[in-house]
Amino acid sequence: MTKGQVIKCKAAVAWEPGKPLCIEDVEVAPPKDHEVRIKISASGVCHTDWAYLYEASRGMYPRPFPLVLGHEGAGVVESVGEGVTKFSPGDKVIPLFLPQCGECERCLSPKTNLCKKNWQNTQMGVLADGTSRISCKGQQVYQFIGVGSFCQYTVVADTSVTKIREDAPLDTVCLLGCGVSTGYGAALNTAKVEPGSTCAVIGLGAVGLATVMGCKVAGATRIIGVDINPDKFEKAKEFGATEFVNPKEHSRPIQEVLVDMTDGGVDYALECVGNVTVMRAALEATKDAWGVCVIVGWTETEEMSLVVEDLLLGRTLKGTYFGGWKSVESVPKLVDDYMNKKLKLDEFVTHTVNLDQINEAFDLLTSGKSIRTVVKLMEILQPSGQR
Ligand code: NAD
Ligand code: ZN
Ligand code: ZN
């Protein structure tokens, strides 16, 4: 029984920006009121984790260090704080960087998923009382966007976690905590891709591939995958891409190539890179009368330029946060879709590593060799022996 006690365990700690993660012994305090302590089984490594460590000065709001990164985790509830009614020890859960409190103006509106409960504090890596539950060598370690899943245990607000079915394999459904849900929802919820349409998905990492999957499910006829790394094309074909463009093979801007290929522009262009030049290219690749451009790639402070006429003529420019899904209610449904073989997840996992190899996961990501690397944190045995 660990309830009420400080748990000593391992975590990958980012001591400062630009430096590799260090595996450390950390202490995880018990959950306070309306908090849940989770034993993390596995966590995917998202581009956003890497970006906050290695590109913190480019386009991101500063975050305090030392920091435990990771926001694509899955695990089992270890204990709950006072006032927690929806979770019990042993529940399988996915922690969420985007909450759904169910009560605020935004949660009550069908127009958005952007619940801002605990927003200010989680953006700064702390829970509602202004502190983190993780410490190392007597120092507070911040929890990236309120999660911090590169730690064997973490504590989150009870509005930033969702319960999933018992038979879900944690080392794959963890991907629904960010990348796959984001891309899939970008196509379905944000772009609202229509049957018979033509789409361009720029950037074919996990987020882009999930976007391709969403475009296919929505019934798009042509799905043009764009990436500077042609190694991504084969996988994108499995997910439903019908044609490919490598910008490096063209002397002209990519938007011109796409406009020519589609007789005036695509119906939907989804930017899954996080580069403002590519974002503009995505907008300009859409058809003037009704084209929709969705920004999925992440950058917070950079400016993007565009020609006003491109909007005047009828294009729409939108962004998506977590694919537009209302997190607590949608993630368990996405888990069901995966279990019912309506949604692919296994195909995203190209590598699995132990916590002490976590820096290799970043190397695999930046070299373009991986789609998603899943980091194993804690062995969680089920009665059936299934993990
Ligand atoms: P990734 O690194 O696995 O994939 C990015 C892909 O883009 C790579 O295949 C790379 O070769 C390709 N690329 C790079 N430059 C390009 C260019 N100029 N033209 C075409 N392709 C190019 O990353 P990921 O984990 O799939 O994440 C993609 C983006 O989505 C990141 O910016 C990430 O931070 C962001 N993201 C956003 C949300 C959200 O809620 N909006 C959630 C998760 C991730
Ligand atoms: Zn992410
Ligand atoms: Zn809310």
Coordinates of C-alpha atoms and ligand atoms in Angstrom, one line a residue:
M1 CA 0.0 0.0 0.0
T2 CA 1.5 3.3 -1.1
K3 CA -1.6 5.4 -0.5
G4 CA -0.8 8.6 1.4
Q5 CA 2.9 8.0 1.1
V6 CA 5.6 9.6 -0.9
I7 CA 6.7 7.2 -3.7
K8 CA 10.3 6.9 -4.7
C9 CA 10.7 6.0 -8.4
K10 CA 12.6 6.8 -11.6
A11 CA 12.0 9.7 -14.0
A12 CA 13.7 11.3 -17.0
V13 CA 14.5 14.8 -15.8
A14 CA 15.2 17.7 -18.1
W15 CA 17.5 19.8 -15.9
E16 CA 17.9 22.6 -18.5
P17 CA 16.9 23.3 -22.1
G18 CA 19.1 21.9 -24.8
K19 CA 20.6 19.1 -22.7
P20 CA 19.8 15.4 -22.8
L21 CA 17.4 14.0 -20.2
C22 CA 18.9 12.4 -17.1
I23 CA 17.4 9.4 -15.4
E24 CA 17.0 10.3 -11.7
D25 CA 15.5 8.9 -8.5
V26 CA 12.6 11.2 -7.8
E27 CA 9.9 11.5 -5.1
V28 CA 6.3 11.7 -6.0
A29 CA 4.0 13.2 -3.3
P30 CA 0.5 11.8 -2.7
P31 CA -2.4 13.4 -4.5
K32 CA -4.0 16.4 -2.9
D33 CA -7.8 17.3 -3.1
H34 CA -9.2 16.5 -6.6
E35 CA -6.0 14.9 -7.8
V36 CA -5.2 11.4 -9.0
R37 CA -1.8 9.6 -8.7
I38 CA -1.1 7.4 -11.6
K39 CA 1.4 4.6 -12.1
I40 CA 2.5 5.2 -15.7
S41 CA 2.9 2.1 -17.8
A42 CA 4.1 3.6 -21.0
S43 CA 4.4 7.0 -22.7
G44 CA 4.8 8.0 -26.4
V45 CA 7.4 10.6 -27.3
C46 CA 5.8 13.5 -29.2
H47 CA 7.6 16.1 -31.3
T48 CA 6.3 18.7 -28.7
D49 CA 8.3 17.1 -25.9
W50 CA 11.4 17.4 -28.1
A51 CA 10.6 20.9 -29.1
Y52 CA 10.3 22.1 -25.5
L53 CA 13.7 20.7 -24.7
Y54 CA 15.7 21.5 -27.8
E55 CA 13.8 24.4 -29.4
A56 CA 12.5 26.1 -26.3
S57 CA 13.8 29.5 -27.4
R58 CA 12.2 29.2 -30.9
G59 CA 8.5 30.0 -30.8
M60 CA 7.7 28.6 -27.4
Y61 CA 6.7 30.4 -24.2
P62 CA 9.4 29.8 -21.6
R63 CA 8.7 26.9 -19.2
P64 CA 10.4 26.5 -15.9
F65 CA 13.1 23.8 -15.5
P66 CA 13.9 21.2 -14.1
L67 CA 11.0 19.5 -15.9
V68 CA 9.6 16.1 -16.4
L69 CA 8.5 16.0 -20.0
G70 CA 6.0 13.5 -21.5
H71 CA 2.3 14.0 -22.1
E72 CA 1.3 10.9 -24.1
G73 CA 1.0 8.4 -21.2
A74 CA -1.3 5.6 -20.0
G75 CA -1.4 3.9 -16.7
V76 CA -3.3 2.7 -13.7
V77 CA -4.7 4.8 -10.8
E78 CA -2.6 4.2 -7.7
S79 CA -4.5 6.4 -5.3
V80 CA -6.8 9.4 -5.3
G81 CA -7.1 12.5 -3.2
E82 CA -10.0 13.9 -1.2
G83 CA -13.1 14.7 -3.3
V84 CA -12.3 12.4 -6.2
T85 CA -15.4 10.5 -7.1
K86 CA -14.8 9.3 -10.7
F87 CA -11.6 7.3 -10.2
S88 CA -10.6 4.4 -8.0
P89 CA -7.2 2.6 -7.5
G90 CA -6.7 0.1 -10.3
D91 CA -8.6 2.0 -13.0
K92 CA -6.9 2.1 -16.3
V93 CA -6.5 5.8 -17.3
I94 CA -5.0 8.2 -19.8
P95 CA -3.8 11.5 -18.3
L96 CA -4.8 14.6 -20.4
F97 CA -2.9 17.8 -21.1
L98 CA -6.2 19.3 -22.1
P99 CA -8.8 19.0 -19.4
Q100 CA -12.6 18.7 -19.6
C101 CA -14.1 19.9 -16.4
G102 CA -17.6 19.5 -17.8
E103 CA -18.9 22.6 -16.1
C104 CA -17.3 25.7 -17.6
E105 CA -18.7 27.8 -20.4
R106 CA -16.4 26.1 -22.9
C107 CA -17.2 22.6 -21.8
L108 CA -20.9 23.4 -22.1
S109 CA -20.5 24.7 -25.6
P110 CA -20.4 22.3 -28.6
K111 CA -18.2 24.9 -30.4
T112 CA -14.9 24.1 -28.6
N113 CA -12.9 21.6 -26.7
L114 CA -10.7 24.2 -25.1
C115 CA -11.5 23.8 -21.4
K116 CA -9.3 26.2 -19.5
K117 CA -9.6 24.6 -16.0
N118 CA -6.2 24.8 -14.4
W119 CA -4.8 26.3 -17.6
Q120 CA -2.5 28.9 -16.1
N121 CA -0.9 26.5 -13.6
T122 CA -0.6 23.5 -15.9
Q123 CA 1.1 25.6 -18.6
M124 CA 3.6 26.5 -16.0
G125 CA 4.1 22.8 -15.0
V126 CA 2.3 22.9 -11.6
L127 CA -1.0 21.7 -10.2
A128 CA -3.8 23.8 -8.8
D129 CA -2.0 24.8 -5.6
G130 CA 0.9 26.1 -7.5
T131 CA 3.3 23.3 -6.8
S132 CA 4.3 20.1 -8.6
R133 CA 4.1 16.7 -6.9
I134 CA 7.5 15.5 -8.3
S135 CA 10.8 16.4 -6.6
C136 CA 14.4 15.4 -7.1
K137 CA 17.3 16.1 -4.8
G138 CA 15.1 18.3 -2.7
Q139 CA 14.2 20.4 -5.7
Q140 CA 10.7 20.8 -7.2
V141 CA 10.5 19.3 -10.7
Y142 CA 7.8 20.7 -13.0
Q143 CA 5.3 18.6 -14.8
F144 CA 5.1 19.4 -18.5
I145 CA 1.7 20.8 -19.4
G146 CA 0.3 19.4 -16.1
V147 CA 1.2 15.8 -17.0
G148 CA 4.9 14.7 -16.9
S149 CA 4.6 11.1 -18.0
F150 CA 8.3 10.4 -18.4
C151 CA 8.0 9.5 -14.7
Q152 CA 7.0 6.1 -13.2
Y153 CA 4.3 7.9 -11.2
T154 CA 2.6 11.2 -11.8
V155 CA -0.2 13.2 -10.2
V156 CA -2.8 15.1 -12.2
A157 CA -6.0 17.0 -11.6
D158 CA -9.1 14.8 -11.7
T159 CA -10.4 16.9 -14.6
S160 CA -7.2 16.1 -16.6
V161 CA -7.5 12.3 -16.7
T162 CA -10.0 9.8 -18.3
K163 CA -10.9 6.3 -17.5
I164 CA -10.6 3.7 -20.3
R165 CA -11.6 0.1 -20.7
E166 CA -10.0 -2.7 -18.7
D167 CA -8.7 -4.7 -21.7
A168 CA -7.0 -1.8 -23.5
P169 CA -3.2 -2.3 -24.0
L170 CA -1.6 0.7 -22.3
D171 CA 1.6 0.6 -24.4
T172 CA -0.5 1.5 -27.5
V173 CA -3.5 3.5 -26.3
C174 CA -1.0 5.9 -24.7
L175 CA -0.7 7.4 -28.2
L176 CA -4.3 8.6 -27.8
G177 CA -3.1 11.0 -25.1
C178 CA -1.8 13.3 -27.9
G179 CA -0.5 12.7 -31.4
V180 CA -3.0 10.2 -32.9
S181 CA -6.0 11.9 -31.4
T182 CA -4.8 15.3 -32.5
G183 CA -4.2 14.4 -36.2
Y184 CA -7.3 12.2 -36.5
G185 CA -9.5 14.9 -35.0
A186 CA -7.9 17.7 -37.0
A187 CA -9.3 16.0 -40.1
L188 CA -12.7 15.0 -38.7
N189 CA -13.5 17.7 -36.2
T190 CA -11.6 20.8 -37.2
A191 CA -11.3 20.5 -41.0
K192 CA -14.6 18.5 -41.2
V193 CA -13.3 16.8 -44.4
E194 CA -16.2 15.9 -46.7
P195 CA -16.6 12.7 -48.8
G196 CA -15.1 13.0 -52.2
S197 CA -12.8 15.8 -51.4
T198 CA -9.1 16.4 -52.1
C199 CA -6.7 16.8 -49.1
A200 CA -3.1 17.6 -48.6
V201 CA -1.4 16.6 -45.4
I202 CA 2.0 18.3 -45.0
G203 CA 4.3 16.5 -42.5
L204 CA 3.9 12.7 -42.2
G205 CA 5.0 12.1 -38.6
A206 CA 2.6 10.4 -36.2
V207 CA 0.4 13.5 -36.2
G208 CA 0.4 13.7 -40.0
L209 CA -0.3 10.0 -40.5
A210 CA -3.2 10.2 -38.0
T211 CA -4.5 13.2 -40.1
V212 CA -4.2 11.0 -43.2
M213 CA -6.2 8.3 -41.4
G214 CA -8.9 10.9 -40.5
C215 CA -9.1 12.2 -44.1
K216 CA -9.6 8.6 -45.3
V217 CA -12.3 7.8 -42.7
A218 CA -14.1 11.0 -43.7
G219 CA -14.2 9.8 -47.3
A220 CA -11.6 11.9 -49.0
T221 CA -10.9 10.7 -52.5
R222 CA -7.4 12.1 -53.0
I223 CA -5.1 12.4 -50.0
I224 CA -1.7 14.0 -51.0
G225 CA 1.0 13.3 -48.5
V226 CA 3.8 15.8 -48.4
D227 CA 7.1 15.3 -46.6
I228 CA 10.8 16.2 -47.1
N229 CA 11.6 12.6 -45.9
P230 CA 10.4 10.2 -48.6
D231 CA 10.9 7.3 -46.2
K232 CA 7.5 8.3 -44.7
F233 CA 5.6 7.7 -47.9
E234 CA 5.2 3.9 -47.6
K235 CA 3.6 4.1 -44.2
A236 CA 1.4 7.0 -45.3
K237 CA 0.1 4.8 -48.1
E238 CA -0.9 2.2 -45.6
F239 CA -2.9 4.9 -43.8
G240 CA -4.7 6.0 -46.9
A241 CA -2.5 8.6 -48.8
T242 CA -3.0 8.3 -52.5
E243 CA -0.2 10.5 -53.9
F244 CA 3.0 11.9 -52.6
V245 CA 5.1 15.0 -53.0
N246 CA 8.6 15.6 -51.8
P247 CA 9.3 19.3 -51.7
K248 CA 13.0 18.6 -52.2
E249 CA 12.3 17.3 -55.7
H250 CA 10.7 20.5 -56.8
S251 CA 12.3 23.8 -57.6
R252 CA 8.9 25.6 -57.3
P253 CA 7.2 26.3 -54.0
I254 CA 5.1 23.4 -52.8
Q255 CA 1.9 25.3 -52.9
E256 CA 2.3 25.8 -56.7
V257 CA 2.9 22.1 -57.2
L258 CA -0.2 21.2 -55.2
V259 CA -2.4 23.8 -57.0
D260 CA -1.2 22.4 -60.4
M261 CA -1.9 18.8 -59.3
T262 CA -5.4 19.6 -58.2
D263 CA -6.7 22.0 -60.9
G264 CA -6.7 25.1 -58.7
G265 CA -6.1 23.9 -55.1
V266 CA -7.0 21.3 -52.6
D267 CA -10.2 21.4 -50.6
Y268 CA -8.4 20.9 -47.3
A269 CA -4.7 21.4 -46.4
L270 CA -3.5 20.3 -43.0
E271 CA -0.1 21.5 -41.7
C272 CA 1.5 18.9 -39.4
V273 CA 5.0 20.3 -39.2
G274 CA 5.0 23.3 -37.0
N275 CA 6.8 25.7 -39.4
V276 CA 5.3 29.1 -40.3
T277 CA 6.6 29.0 -43.9
V278 CA 4.9 25.6 -44.4
M279 CA 1.7 27.0 -42.8
R280 CA 1.5 29.7 -45.4
A281 CA 2.2 27.2 -48.1
A282 CA -0.6 25.1 -46.8
L283 CA -3.1 28.0 -46.9
E284 CA -2.0 28.9 -50.4
A285 CA -2.4 25.3 -51.6
T286 CA -6.1 25.4 -50.9
K287 CA -8.8 26.3 -53.5
D288 CA -9.6 30.0 -53.3
A289 CA -13.4 29.7 -53.1
W290 CA -13.8 27.2 -50.2
G291 CA -10.4 25.8 -49.2
V292 CA -9.8 25.1 -45.5
C293 CA -6.4 25.2 -44.0
V294 CA -5.9 23.7 -40.6
I295 CA -2.8 24.4 -38.5
V296 CA -1.9 21.3 -36.5
G297 CA 1.9 21.9 -36.1
W298 CA 2.9 23.6 -32.9
T299 CA 4.5 26.9 -32.4
E300 CA 3.3 29.4 -29.9
T301 CA 4.9 32.8 -30.3
E302 CA 6.0 32.9 -33.9
E303 CA 4.2 35.0 -36.5
M304 CA 2.8 33.7 -39.7
S305 CA 2.3 35.9 -42.8
L306 CA -0.3 35.7 -45.4
V307 CA -1.8 37.6 -48.3
V308 CA -5.2 39.0 -47.3
E309 CA -6.8 38.4 -50.6
D310 CA -6.3 34.6 -50.0
L311 CA -8.8 34.9 -47.2
L312 CA -11.0 37.5 -48.9
L313 CA -11.7 35.1 -51.7
G314 CA -13.2 32.5 -49.4
R315 CA -10.5 30.4 -47.8
T316 CA -10.7 29.5 -44.1
L317 CA -7.7 29.3 -41.8
K318 CA -8.1 27.4 -38.6
G319 CA -6.0 25.8 -35.9
T320 CA -6.6 22.7 -33.8
Y321 CA -5.7 21.9 -30.2
F322 CA -5.9 18.1 -29.4
G323 CA -7.8 17.6 -32.6
G324 CA -10.9 19.4 -31.3
W325 CA -11.8 16.4 -29.1
K326 CA -13.5 17.1 -25.8
S327 CA -10.9 15.1 -24.0
V328 CA -12.5 13.2 -21.1
E329 CA -15.5 12.0 -23.0
S330 CA -13.7 11.4 -26.4
V331 CA -10.5 9.5 -25.5
P332 CA -12.3 6.4 -24.1
K333 CA -14.4 6.3 -27.4
L334 CA -11.2 6.5 -29.4
V335 CA -9.9 3.6 -27.3
D336 CA -13.1 1.7 -28.2
D337 CA -12.6 2.5 -31.9
Y338 CA -9.0 1.1 -31.7
M339 CA -10.2 -2.1 -29.8
N340 CA -12.9 -2.5 -32.5
K341 CA -10.3 -2.1 -35.2
K342 CA -11.8 1.1 -36.6
L343 CA -8.7 3.1 -35.8
K344 CA -5.1 2.1 -36.3
L345 CA -2.6 2.5 -33.4
D346 CA -0.1 -0.4 -33.6
E347 CA 1.1 0.8 -36.9
F348 CA 2.3 4.1 -35.4
V349 CA 4.6 2.3 -32.9
T350 CA 7.9 1.8 -34.7
H351 CA 10.2 1.5 -31.6
T352 CA 9.9 0.6 -27.9
V353 CA 12.5 1.6 -25.4
N354 CA 13.1 1.5 -21.7
L355 CA 13.2 4.7 -19.7
D356 CA 17.0 4.7 -19.6
Q357 CA 17.1 4.8 -23.4
I358 CA 14.8 7.8 -23.7
N359 CA 17.3 10.1 -25.3
E360 CA 17.6 7.6 -28.1
A361 CA 13.8 8.1 -28.7
F362 CA 14.6 11.8 -29.4
D363 CA 17.4 10.8 -31.8
L364 CA 15.0 8.4 -33.6
L365 CA 12.4 11.2 -33.9
T366 CA 14.8 13.9 -35.2
S367 CA 16.5 11.5 -37.7
G368 CA 13.1 10.6 -39.1
K369 CA 13.7 6.9 -38.4
S370 CA 10.7 6.5 -36.0
I371 CA 7.0 7.4 -36.2
R372 CA 6.4 6.9 -32.5
T373 CA 8.7 5.5 -29.9
V374 CA 6.9 4.2 -26.8
V375 CA 8.9 4.4 -23.6
K376 CA 8.1 1.6 -21.1
L377 CA 8.0 2.9 -17.5
M378 CA 6.3 0.4 -15.2
E379 CA 5.2 -3.2 -15.7
I380 CA 1.5 -3.5 -15.0
L381 CA 0.2 -7.0 -14.8
Q382 CA -3.5 -7.7 -15.4
P383 CA -5.2 -10.8 -13.9
S384 CA -5.1 -12.3 -17.4
G385 CA -1.4 -11.7 -17.6
Q386 CA -2.1 -9.1 -20.4
R387 CA -0.3 -5.8 -20.1
Ligands
NAD1 P1 7.4 14.4 -36.3 O1 8.7 15.1 -36.1 O2 7.2 13.0 -36.0 O3 6.9 14.7 -37.8 C1 7.1 15.8 -38.5 C2 7.2 15.5 -40.0 O4 7.3 16.7 -40.7 C3 8.5 14.7 -40.3 O5 8.1 13.5 -41.0 C4 9.3 15.6 -41.1 O6 10.1 14.9 -42.1 C5 8.3 16.5 -41.8 N1 8.8 17.8 -42.2 C6 9.7 18.6 -41.6 N2 9.8 19.7 -42.3 C7 9.0 19.7 -43.4 C8 8.7 20.5 -44.5 N3 9.3 21.7 -44.6 N4 7.8 20.1 -45.4 C9 7.2 18.9 -45.3 N5 7.5 18.0 -44.3 C10 8.3 18.4 -43.3 O7 6.3 15.2 -35.4 P2 4.9 14.8 -34.9 O8 5.0 14.3 -33.5 O9 4.1 14.1 -35.9 O10 4.3 16.3 -34.6 C11 4.0 17.2 -35.8 C12 3.7 18.6 -35.3 O11 2.4 18.5 -34.6 C13 4.7 19.2 -34.3 O12 4.8 20.5 -34.6 C14 4.0 18.9 -33.0 O13 4.5 19.8 -32.0 C15 2.6 19.2 -33.4 N6 1.5 18.8 -32.4 C16 0.4 19.6 -32.3 C17 -0.6 19.2 -31.5 C18 -1.8 20.1 -31.3 O14 -2.6 19.9 -30.4 N7 -2.1 21.0 -32.3 C19 -0.5 18.0 -30.8 C20 0.6 17.2 -31.0 C21 1.6 17.6 -31.8
ZN2 ZN 2.0 15.9 -28.1
ZN3 ZN -14.3 23.0 -18.7

